[in-house]
């Protein structure tokens, strides 16, 4: 379980690095800052995001799921608030980071796969 979390954090760090390179308004100071931001993003996505998704479920359904981009951007903004040296300036860069990290995580899942089954 810890190994799976760390692999996901590595792909999140790759996504954050790619986003910082291509998305204006997103930056990080050092690789250590990037690693801490990726680990915290994993924790936030595991603990805070499910609660927020549940509380905003009617609005998410009304928008046909597009509100999840706003939620993901908010989680990235929350991480940026707590990690000194990792910055996201605004909601639009936050949404773009959410898209980039989502695609990166999806590609990581395709490459690594999920070899654990609950049969």
mmCIF file with all atom_site columns, C-alpha atoms in Angstrom:
data_model
loop_
_atom_site.group_PDB
_atom_site.id
_atom_site.type_symbol
_atom_site.label_atom_id
_atom_site.label_alt_id
_atom_site.label_comp_id
_atom_site.label_asym_id
_atom_site.label_entity_id
_atom_site.label_seq_id
_atom_site.pdbx_PDB_ins_code
_atom_site.Cartn_x
_atom_site.Cartn_y
_atom_site.Cartn_z
_atom_site.occupancy
_atom_site.B_iso_or_equiv
_atom_site.pdbx_formal_charge
_atom_site.auth_seq_id
_atom_site.auth_comp_id
_atom_site.auth_asym_id
_atom_site.auth_atom_id
_atom_site.pdbx_PDB_model_num
ATOM 1   C CA . UNK A 1 1   ? 0.000   0.000   0.000   1.00 0.00 ? 1   UNK A CA 1
ATOM 2   C CA . UNK A 1 2   ? 2.836   2.416   0.835   1.00 0.00 ? 2   UNK A CA 1
ATOM 3   C CA . UNK A 1 3   ? 4.661   1.484   -2.363  1.00 0.00 ? 3   UNK A CA 1
ATOM 4   C CA . UNK A 1 4   ? 1.511   2.175   -4.391  1.00 0.00 ? 4   UNK A CA 1
ATOM 5   C CA . UNK A 1 5   ? 1.150   5.581   -2.705  1.00 0.00 ? 5   UNK A CA 1
ATOM 6   C CA . UNK A 1 6   ? 4.796   6.438   -3.429  1.00 0.00 ? 6   UNK A CA 1
ATOM 7   C CA . UNK A 1 7   ? 4.479   5.446   -7.091  1.00 0.00 ? 7   UNK A CA 1
ATOM 8   C CA . UNK A 1 8   ? 1.400   7.644   -7.392  1.00 0.00 ? 8   UNK A CA 1
ATOM 9   C CA . UNK A 1 9   ? 3.307   10.476  -5.692  1.00 0.00 ? 9   UNK A CA 1
ATOM 10  C CA . UNK A 1 10  ? 6.140   10.082  -8.208  1.00 0.00 ? 10  UNK A CA 1
ATOM 11  C CA . UNK A 1 11  ? 3.708   10.417  -11.105 1.00 0.00 ? 11  UNK A CA 1
ATOM 12  C CA . UNK A 1 12  ? 2.086   13.391  -9.375  1.00 0.00 ? 12  UNK A CA 1
ATOM 13  C CA . UNK A 1 13  ? 5.536   14.996  -9.050  1.00 0.00 ? 13  UNK A CA 1
ATOM 14  C CA . UNK A 1 14  ? 6.175   14.391  -12.745 1.00 0.00 ? 14  UNK A CA 1
ATOM 15  C CA . UNK A 1 15  ? 2.816   15.970  -13.554 1.00 0.00 ? 15  UNK A CA 1
ATOM 16  C CA . UNK A 1 16  ? 3.518   18.966  -11.335 1.00 0.00 ? 16  UNK A CA 1
ATOM 17  C CA . UNK A 1 17  ? 6.956   19.422  -12.932 1.00 0.00 ? 17  UNK A CA 1
ATOM 18  C CA . UNK A 1 18  ? 5.488   19.253  -16.441 1.00 0.00 ? 18  UNK A CA 1
ATOM 19  C CA . UNK A 1 19  ? 2.769   21.718  -15.452 1.00 0.00 ? 19  UNK A CA 1
ATOM 20  C CA . UNK A 1 20  ? 5.308   24.096  -13.914 1.00 0.00 ? 20  UNK A CA 1
ATOM 21  C CA . UNK A 1 21  ? 7.275   23.993  -17.151 1.00 0.00 ? 21  UNK A CA 1
ATOM 22  C CA . UNK A 1 22  ? 4.342   24.625  -19.507 1.00 0.00 ? 22  UNK A CA 1
ATOM 23  C CA . UNK A 1 23  ? 1.635   26.420  -17.493 1.00 0.00 ? 23  UNK A CA 1
ATOM 24  C CA . UNK A 1 24  ? 2.234   30.103  -16.773 1.00 0.00 ? 24  UNK A CA 1
ATOM 25  C CA . UNK A 1 25  ? 1.576   30.954  -13.132 1.00 0.00 ? 25  UNK A CA 1
ATOM 26  C CA . UNK A 1 26  ? 2.845   27.644  -11.723 1.00 0.00 ? 26  UNK A CA 1
ATOM 27  C CA . UNK A 1 27  ? 6.308   27.279  -10.215 1.00 0.00 ? 27  UNK A CA 1
ATOM 28  C CA . UNK A 1 28  ? 8.368   25.407  -7.654  1.00 0.00 ? 28  UNK A CA 1
ATOM 29  C CA . UNK A 1 29  ? 11.727  26.252  -6.093  1.00 0.00 ? 29  UNK A CA 1
ATOM 30  C CA . UNK A 1 30  ? 13.541  22.947  -5.684  1.00 0.00 ? 30  UNK A CA 1
ATOM 31  C CA . UNK A 1 31  ? 13.053  19.259  -6.344  1.00 0.00 ? 31  UNK A CA 1
ATOM 32  C CA . UNK A 1 32  ? 12.517  18.821  -2.606  1.00 0.00 ? 32  UNK A CA 1
ATOM 33  C CA . UNK A 1 33  ? 9.633   21.304  -2.769  1.00 0.00 ? 33  UNK A CA 1
ATOM 34  C CA . UNK A 1 34  ? 8.219   19.378  -5.719  1.00 0.00 ? 34  UNK A CA 1
ATOM 35  C CA . UNK A 1 35  ? 8.465   16.078  -3.805  1.00 0.00 ? 35  UNK A CA 1
ATOM 36  C CA . UNK A 1 36  ? 6.776   17.536  -0.725  1.00 0.00 ? 36  UNK A CA 1
ATOM 37  C CA . UNK A 1 37  ? 4.016   19.054  -2.879  1.00 0.00 ? 37  UNK A CA 1
ATOM 38  C CA . UNK A 1 38  ? 3.424   15.706  -4.608  1.00 0.00 ? 38  UNK A CA 1
ATOM 39  C CA . UNK A 1 39  ? 3.279   13.816  -1.303  1.00 0.00 ? 39  UNK A CA 1
ATOM 40  C CA . UNK A 1 40  ? 0.926   16.378  0.214   1.00 0.00 ? 40  UNK A CA 1
ATOM 41  C CA . UNK A 1 41  ? -1.228  16.290  -2.917  1.00 0.00 ? 41  UNK A CA 1
ATOM 42  C CA . UNK A 1 42  ? -1.547  12.539  -2.477  1.00 0.00 ? 42  UNK A CA 1
ATOM 43  C CA . UNK A 1 43  ? -2.585  12.958  1.153   1.00 0.00 ? 43  UNK A CA 1
ATOM 44  C CA . UNK A 1 44  ? -5.046  15.741  0.320   1.00 0.00 ? 44  UNK A CA 1
ATOM 45  C CA . UNK A 1 45  ? -6.537  13.684  -2.521  1.00 0.00 ? 45  UNK A CA 1
ATOM 46  C CA . UNK A 1 46  ? -6.925  10.708  -0.184  1.00 0.00 ? 46  UNK A CA 1
ATOM 47  C CA . UNK A 1 47  ? -8.467  12.552  2.764   1.00 0.00 ? 47  UNK A CA 1
ATOM 48  C CA . UNK A 1 48  ? -9.926  15.951  1.834   1.00 0.00 ? 48  UNK A CA 1
ATOM 49  C CA . UNK A 1 49  ? -11.027 15.409  -1.778  1.00 0.00 ? 49  UNK A CA 1
ATOM 50  C CA . UNK A 1 50  ? -13.530 12.587  -1.099  1.00 0.00 ? 50  UNK A CA 1
ATOM 51  C CA . UNK A 1 51  ? -15.300 14.732  1.497   1.00 0.00 ? 51  UNK A CA 1
ATOM 52  C CA . UNK A 1 52  ? -15.461 17.709  -0.868  1.00 0.00 ? 52  UNK A CA 1
ATOM 53  C CA . UNK A 1 53  ? -16.651 15.520  -3.748  1.00 0.00 ? 53  UNK A CA 1
ATOM 54  C CA . UNK A 1 54  ? -19.407 14.091  -1.543  1.00 0.00 ? 54  UNK A CA 1
ATOM 55  C CA . UNK A 1 55  ? -20.524 17.510  -0.313  1.00 0.00 ? 55  UNK A CA 1
ATOM 56  C CA . UNK A 1 56  ? -20.653 18.929  -3.841  1.00 0.00 ? 56  UNK A CA 1
ATOM 57  C CA . UNK A 1 57  ? -22.157 15.851  -5.518  1.00 0.00 ? 57  UNK A CA 1
ATOM 58  C CA . UNK A 1 58  ? -25.403 17.558  -6.616  1.00 0.00 ? 58  UNK A CA 1
ATOM 59  C CA . UNK A 1 59  ? -23.466 20.375  -8.291  1.00 0.00 ? 59  UNK A CA 1
ATOM 60  C CA . UNK A 1 60  ? -21.057 17.896  -9.865  1.00 0.00 ? 60  UNK A CA 1
ATOM 61  C CA . UNK A 1 61  ? -23.978 15.953  -11.310 1.00 0.00 ? 61  UNK A CA 1
ATOM 62  C CA . UNK A 1 62  ? -25.600 19.170  -12.523 1.00 0.00 ? 62  UNK A CA 1
ATOM 63  C CA . UNK A 1 63  ? -22.419 20.121  -14.396 1.00 0.00 ? 63  UNK A CA 1
ATOM 64  C CA . UNK A 1 64  ? -21.998 16.565  -15.725 1.00 0.00 ? 64  UNK A CA 1
ATOM 65  C CA . UNK A 1 65  ? -18.754 16.133  -13.802 1.00 0.00 ? 65  UNK A CA 1
ATOM 66  C CA . UNK A 1 66  ? -17.004 19.281  -14.962 1.00 0.00 ? 66  UNK A CA 1
ATOM 67  C CA . UNK A 1 67  ? -17.055 20.654  -11.428 1.00 0.00 ? 67  UNK A CA 1
ATOM 68  C CA . UNK A 1 68  ? -14.503 17.966  -10.555 1.00 0.00 ? 68  UNK A CA 1
ATOM 69  C CA . UNK A 1 69  ? -11.921 20.088  -12.396 1.00 0.00 ? 69  UNK A CA 1
ATOM 70  C CA . UNK A 1 70  ? -12.663 22.937  -9.993  1.00 0.00 ? 70  UNK A CA 1
ATOM 71  C CA . UNK A 1 71  ? -12.367 20.560  -7.032  1.00 0.00 ? 71  UNK A CA 1
ATOM 72  C CA . UNK A 1 72  ? -9.039  19.231  -8.301  1.00 0.00 ? 72  UNK A CA 1
ATOM 73  C CA . UNK A 1 73  ? -7.806  22.788  -8.849  1.00 0.00 ? 73  UNK A CA 1
ATOM 74  C CA . UNK A 1 74  ? -8.861  23.599  -5.289  1.00 0.00 ? 74  UNK A CA 1
ATOM 75  C CA . UNK A 1 75  ? -6.889  20.635  -3.938  1.00 0.00 ? 75  UNK A CA 1
ATOM 76  C CA . UNK A 1 76  ? -3.813  21.828  -5.844  1.00 0.00 ? 76  UNK A CA 1
ATOM 77  C CA . UNK A 1 77  ? -4.392  25.349  -4.511  1.00 0.00 ? 77  UNK A CA 1
ATOM 78  C CA . UNK A 1 78  ? -4.617  23.936  -0.993  1.00 0.00 ? 78  UNK A CA 1
ATOM 79  C CA . UNK A 1 79  ? -1.273  22.206  -1.478  1.00 0.00 ? 79  UNK A CA 1
ATOM 80  C CA . UNK A 1 80  ? 0.235   25.430  -2.849  1.00 0.00 ? 80  UNK A CA 1
ATOM 81  C CA . UNK A 1 81  ? -1.027  27.255  0.242   1.00 0.00 ? 81  UNK A CA 1
ATOM 82  C CA . UNK A 1 82  ? 0.769   24.896  2.608   1.00 0.00 ? 82  UNK A CA 1
ATOM 83  C CA . UNK A 1 83  ? 3.991   24.186  0.671   1.00 0.00 ? 83  UNK A CA 1
ATOM 84  C CA . UNK A 1 84  ? 6.362   27.137  0.648   1.00 0.00 ? 84  UNK A CA 1
ATOM 85  C CA . UNK A 1 85  ? 8.084   27.377  -2.711  1.00 0.00 ? 85  UNK A CA 1
ATOM 86  C CA . UNK A 1 86  ? 5.235   25.801  -4.716  1.00 0.00 ? 86  UNK A CA 1
ATOM 87  C CA . UNK A 1 87  ? 2.976   28.425  -6.239  1.00 0.00 ? 87  UNK A CA 1
ATOM 88  C CA . UNK A 1 88  ? -0.174  28.377  -8.339  1.00 0.00 ? 88  UNK A CA 1
ATOM 89  C CA . UNK A 1 89  ? -1.476  31.827  -9.254  1.00 0.00 ? 89  UNK A CA 1
ATOM 90  C CA . UNK A 1 90  ? -5.206  31.620  -9.865  1.00 0.00 ? 90  UNK A CA 1
ATOM 91  C CA . UNK A 1 91  ? -7.973  29.211  -10.744 1.00 0.00 ? 91  UNK A CA 1
ATOM 92  C CA . UNK A 1 92  ? -7.156  28.884  -14.454 1.00 0.00 ? 92  UNK A CA 1
ATOM 93  C CA . UNK A 1 93  ? -3.574  27.719  -13.843 1.00 0.00 ? 93  UNK A CA 1
ATOM 94  C CA . UNK A 1 94  ? -4.974  25.455  -11.117 1.00 0.00 ? 94  UNK A CA 1
ATOM 95  C CA . UNK A 1 95  ? -7.381  23.849  -13.582 1.00 0.00 ? 95  UNK A CA 1
ATOM 96  C CA . UNK A 1 96  ? -4.574  23.449  -16.108 1.00 0.00 ? 96  UNK A CA 1
ATOM 97  C CA . UNK A 1 97  ? -2.369  21.805  -13.459 1.00 0.00 ? 97  UNK A CA 1
ATOM 98  C CA . UNK A 1 98  ? -5.269  19.511  -12.537 1.00 0.00 ? 98  UNK A CA 1
ATOM 99  C CA . UNK A 1 99  ? -5.582  18.465  -16.173 1.00 0.00 ? 99  UNK A CA 1
ATOM 100 C CA . UNK A 1 100 ? -1.850  17.869  -16.594 1.00 0.00 ? 100 UNK A CA 1
ATOM 101 C CA . UNK A 1 101 ? -1.484  15.912  -13.341 1.00 0.00 ? 101 UNK A CA 1
ATOM 102 C CA . UNK A 1 102 ? -4.630  13.939  -14.169 1.00 0.00 ? 102 UNK A CA 1
ATOM 103 C CA . UNK A 1 103 ? -3.261  12.934  -17.565 1.00 0.00 ? 103 UNK A CA 1
ATOM 104 C CA . UNK A 1 104 ? 0.120   12.102  -16.034 1.00 0.00 ? 104 UNK A CA 1
ATOM 105 C CA . UNK A 1 105 ? -1.482  9.952   -13.363 1.00 0.00 ? 105 UNK A CA 1
ATOM 106 C CA . UNK A 1 106 ? -3.611  8.210   -15.978 1.00 0.00 ? 106 UNK A CA 1
ATOM 107 C CA . UNK A 1 107 ? -0.544  7.458   -18.120 1.00 0.00 ? 107 UNK A CA 1
ATOM 108 C CA . UNK A 1 108 ? 1.267   6.225   -15.010 1.00 0.00 ? 108 UNK A CA 1
ATOM 109 C CA . UNK A 1 109 ? -1.629  3.924   -14.242 1.00 0.00 ? 109 UNK A CA 1
ATOM 110 C CA . UNK A 1 110 ? -1.508  2.578   -17.803 1.00 0.00 ? 110 UNK A CA 1
ATOM 111 C CA . UNK A 1 111 ? 2.252   2.031   -17.646 1.00 0.00 ? 111 UNK A CA 1
ATOM 112 C CA . UNK A 1 112 ? 2.418   0.504   -14.181 1.00 0.00 ? 112 UNK A CA 1
ATOM 113 C CA . UNK A 1 113 ? -1.061  -0.970  -14.015 1.00 0.00 ? 113 UNK A CA 1
ATOM 114 C CA . UNK A 1 114 ? -2.900  -2.028  -10.924 1.00 0.00 ? 114 UNK A CA 1
ATOM 115 C CA . UNK A 1 115 ? -1.756  -5.564  -10.172 1.00 0.00 ? 115 UNK A CA 1
ATOM 116 C CA . UNK A 1 116 ? -3.663  -5.855  -6.919  1.00 0.00 ? 116 UNK A CA 1
ATOM 117 C CA . UNK A 1 117 ? -7.097  -7.387  -7.154  1.00 0.00 ? 117 UNK A CA 1
ATOM 118 C CA . UNK A 1 118 ? -9.745  -7.728  -4.493  1.00 0.00 ? 118 UNK A CA 1
ATOM 119 C CA . UNK A 1 119 ? -11.180 -11.099 -5.509  1.00 0.00 ? 119 UNK A CA 1
#
